Amino acid sequence: MRRRLLALAMLIVACDPVHDDAISALGGETPGVRKGPLHRPGQPCILCHDGAIGDPQRFTVAGTIFQTPGSKTPAEGATVTLTDATGNSIRVATNAAGNFYLTPTEYDPTVPVQVVVTESGGISVKMQTVIAGNLAEEPNNGSCASCHFDPPGPTSPGHVCITLDDGGTPP
């Protein structure tokens, strides 16, 4: 009986048309990049990594850091420092795609969360706002690209970057 209930719950979660449409809108995988830590830079990671069906695993905070607003060049080796409302802090480095992510066992923050990004040369940028809301009920709040998407405009500041312009001027 328990197994049937679990299967039914997975079917219900897997059949959320709004969620499925949002994932479909992301488009396909980049050719030559297999699913894993380097895939889908700049996309809302937690849309898929919400833990709803167990695979892929749940992320609490995840995103991509780019070099500049005008390019998709990843900021490899940048350090993302997150500090939650209780003072619990963690640092995580971005990978070759500029991606970073944390699972609940690594960091399960209490909102609000302050974010500071430091690039390998020492330039630091503090996010002007904080990650807020209920991460358990609104998991996409922990996905940088849910707010930071292209093109920049009234609904988004654009993707997260470490320098203000292509000349390397810090923000």
Coordinates of C-alpha atoms in Angstrom, one line a residue:
M1 CA 0.0 0.0 0.0
R2 CA 2.8 2.4 0.9
R3 CA 4.5 1.7 -2.4
R4 CA 1.3 2.5 -4.3
L5 CA 0.9 5.8 -2.4
L6 CA 4.5 6.8 -3.2
A7 CA 4.0 6.0 -6.9
L8 CA 0.7 8.0 -6.9
A9 CA 2.5 10.9 -5.3
M10 CA 5.3 10.8 -7.8
L11 CA 2.8 10.7 -10.7
I12 CA 0.9 13.7 -9.3
V13 CA 4.1 15.7 -8.9
A14 CA 5.4 14.6 -12.3
C15 CA 2.1 15.7 -14.0
D16 CA 2.2 19.4 -13.0
P17 CA 1.5 21.1 -16.4
V18 CA 2.7 24.5 -15.2
H19 CA 6.0 23.1 -14.0
D20 CA 6.4 20.9 -17.1
D21 CA 5.7 23.9 -19.3
A22 CA 8.4 26.0 -17.5
I23 CA 10.9 23.2 -17.9
S24 CA 10.0 22.8 -21.6
A25 CA 10.4 26.6 -22.1
L26 CA 14.1 26.2 -21.1
G27 CA 14.8 24.3 -24.3
G28 CA 17.0 21.3 -24.9
E29 CA 20.4 20.6 -23.5
T30 CA 23.4 22.2 -25.2
P31 CA 24.8 19.7 -27.7
G32 CA 28.0 18.1 -26.3
V33 CA 27.3 19.0 -22.7
R34 CA 25.9 16.1 -20.7
K35 CA 23.6 16.6 -17.7
G36 CA 25.7 17.4 -14.7
P37 CA 27.4 20.3 -12.9
L38 CA 28.4 22.1 -16.1
H39 CA 25.0 22.0 -17.9
R40 CA 22.5 24.8 -18.4
P41 CA 24.5 27.8 -17.1
G42 CA 22.3 30.9 -16.5
Q43 CA 19.1 28.9 -16.2
P44 CA 17.0 28.5 -13.1
C45 CA 18.6 25.4 -11.6
I46 CA 16.0 24.8 -8.9
L47 CA 13.2 24.6 -11.4
C48 CA 14.4 21.0 -12.0
H49 CA 16.5 20.5 -8.9
D50 CA 13.5 21.0 -6.5
G51 CA 13.7 17.5 -5.1
A52 CA 10.1 16.7 -6.1
I53 CA 10.8 13.3 -7.4
G54 CA 14.3 12.7 -5.8
D55 CA 16.3 12.8 -9.0
P56 CA 17.7 15.2 -9.8
Q57 CA 18.7 16.1 -6.2
R58 CA 17.3 19.1 -4.4
F59 CA 19.4 22.3 -4.3
T60 CA 18.7 25.0 -1.7
V61 CA 20.7 27.7 -3.5
A62 CA 22.1 27.6 -7.0
G63 CA 23.1 29.8 -9.9
T64 CA 25.7 30.9 -12.4
I65 CA 28.2 33.8 -12.3
F66 CA 29.3 35.4 -15.6
Q67 CA 32.2 37.7 -16.2
T68 CA 30.3 40.7 -17.6
P69 CA 26.7 41.7 -18.4
G70 CA 27.4 41.6 -22.1
S71 CA 28.7 38.1 -22.4
K72 CA 28.1 34.5 -21.4
T73 CA 31.7 34.0 -20.4
P74 CA 31.7 32.1 -17.1
A75 CA 33.4 33.5 -14.0
E76 CA 35.2 30.2 -13.2
G77 CA 36.7 30.1 -9.7
A78 CA 34.6 32.9 -8.3
T79 CA 33.6 32.5 -4.6
V80 CA 30.0 32.9 -3.6
T81 CA 29.5 33.6 0.1
L82 CA 26.0 33.2 1.5
T83 CA 25.1 34.3 5.0
D84 CA 21.6 33.6 6.4
A85 CA 19.5 35.3 9.0
T86 CA 21.1 33.2 11.8
G87 CA 24.6 34.2 10.8
N88 CA 25.3 30.7 9.3
S89 CA 27.7 31.3 6.4
I90 CA 29.1 29.2 3.6
R91 CA 31.5 29.8 0.7
V92 CA 31.3 27.9 -2.6
A93 CA 33.4 28.2 -5.7
T94 CA 32.0 28.4 -9.2
N95 CA 33.0 25.6 -11.7
A96 CA 34.1 25.9 -15.3
A97 CA 30.6 26.9 -16.4
G98 CA 30.3 29.5 -13.7
N99 CA 27.8 27.3 -11.9
F100 CA 27.5 26.7 -8.2
Y101 CA 25.0 24.8 -6.1
L102 CA 24.3 23.7 -2.6
T103 CA 22.2 20.8 -1.3
P104 CA 20.2 20.9 1.9
T105 CA 22.9 18.8 3.7
E106 CA 25.5 21.4 2.7
Y107 CA 23.5 24.5 3.5
D108 CA 19.9 24.8 4.4
P109 CA 19.6 28.6 5.1
T110 CA 17.1 30.6 7.1
V111 CA 16.0 33.5 5.0
P112 CA 16.8 36.3 4.4
V113 CA 20.2 35.3 2.9
Q114 CA 22.9 37.9 1.9
V115 CA 25.1 37.1 -1.1
V116 CA 28.6 38.3 -1.9
V117 CA 30.5 37.2 -5.0
T118 CA 34.3 37.5 -5.1
E119 CA 36.2 36.8 -8.3
S120 CA 39.6 35.3 -8.4
G121 CA 41.3 38.7 -8.6
G122 CA 39.7 39.8 -5.4
I123 CA 36.9 42.0 -6.7
S124 CA 33.8 41.6 -4.5
V125 CA 30.2 42.4 -5.3
K126 CA 27.5 42.3 -2.7
M127 CA 23.9 41.7 -3.9
Q128 CA 21.9 44.8 -3.2
T129 CA 18.9 42.8 -2.0
V130 CA 18.6 39.5 -0.2
I131 CA 17.2 36.1 -1.0
A132 CA 13.8 36.1 0.8
G133 CA 10.6 34.2 1.0
N134 CA 10.2 30.6 2.1
L135 CA 12.7 28.3 0.4
A136 CA 10.7 25.2 1.3
E137 CA 7.5 26.5 -0.1
E138 CA 9.0 28.6 -2.9
P139 CA 12.2 26.8 -3.8
N140 CA 12.9 28.9 -6.9
N141 CA 13.7 31.8 -4.6
G142 CA 17.1 30.1 -4.1
S143 CA 17.7 29.9 -7.9
C144 CA 19.6 33.0 -9.0
A145 CA 18.1 32.9 -12.5
S146 CA 14.6 33.1 -11.2
C147 CA 15.3 36.9 -10.7
H148 CA 18.5 37.4 -12.7
F149 CA 17.7 36.6 -16.3
D150 CA 18.3 38.2 -19.7
P151 CA 17.6 40.6 -21.1
P152 CA 17.9 43.1 -18.3
G153 CA 14.9 45.3 -17.9
P154 CA 12.1 46.2 -15.5
T155 CA 11.6 42.6 -14.3
S156 CA 15.3 41.6 -14.1
P157 CA 18.7 43.1 -13.5
G158 CA 20.1 40.7 -16.0
H159 CA 22.3 37.7 -15.3
V160 CA 24.7 37.8 -12.4
C161 CA 28.1 39.1 -13.3
I162 CA 31.3 40.0 -11.5
T163 CA 32.2 43.1 -13.6
L164 CA 30.1 46.0 -14.8
D165 CA 31.3 46.2 -18.4
D166 CA 33.4 44.3 -20.9
G167 CA 36.4 46.4 -20.0
G168 CA 36.5 44.7 -16.5
T169 CA 35.3 47.7 -14.5
P170 CA 34.0 46.5 -11.1
P171 CA 30.4 47.3 -10.3

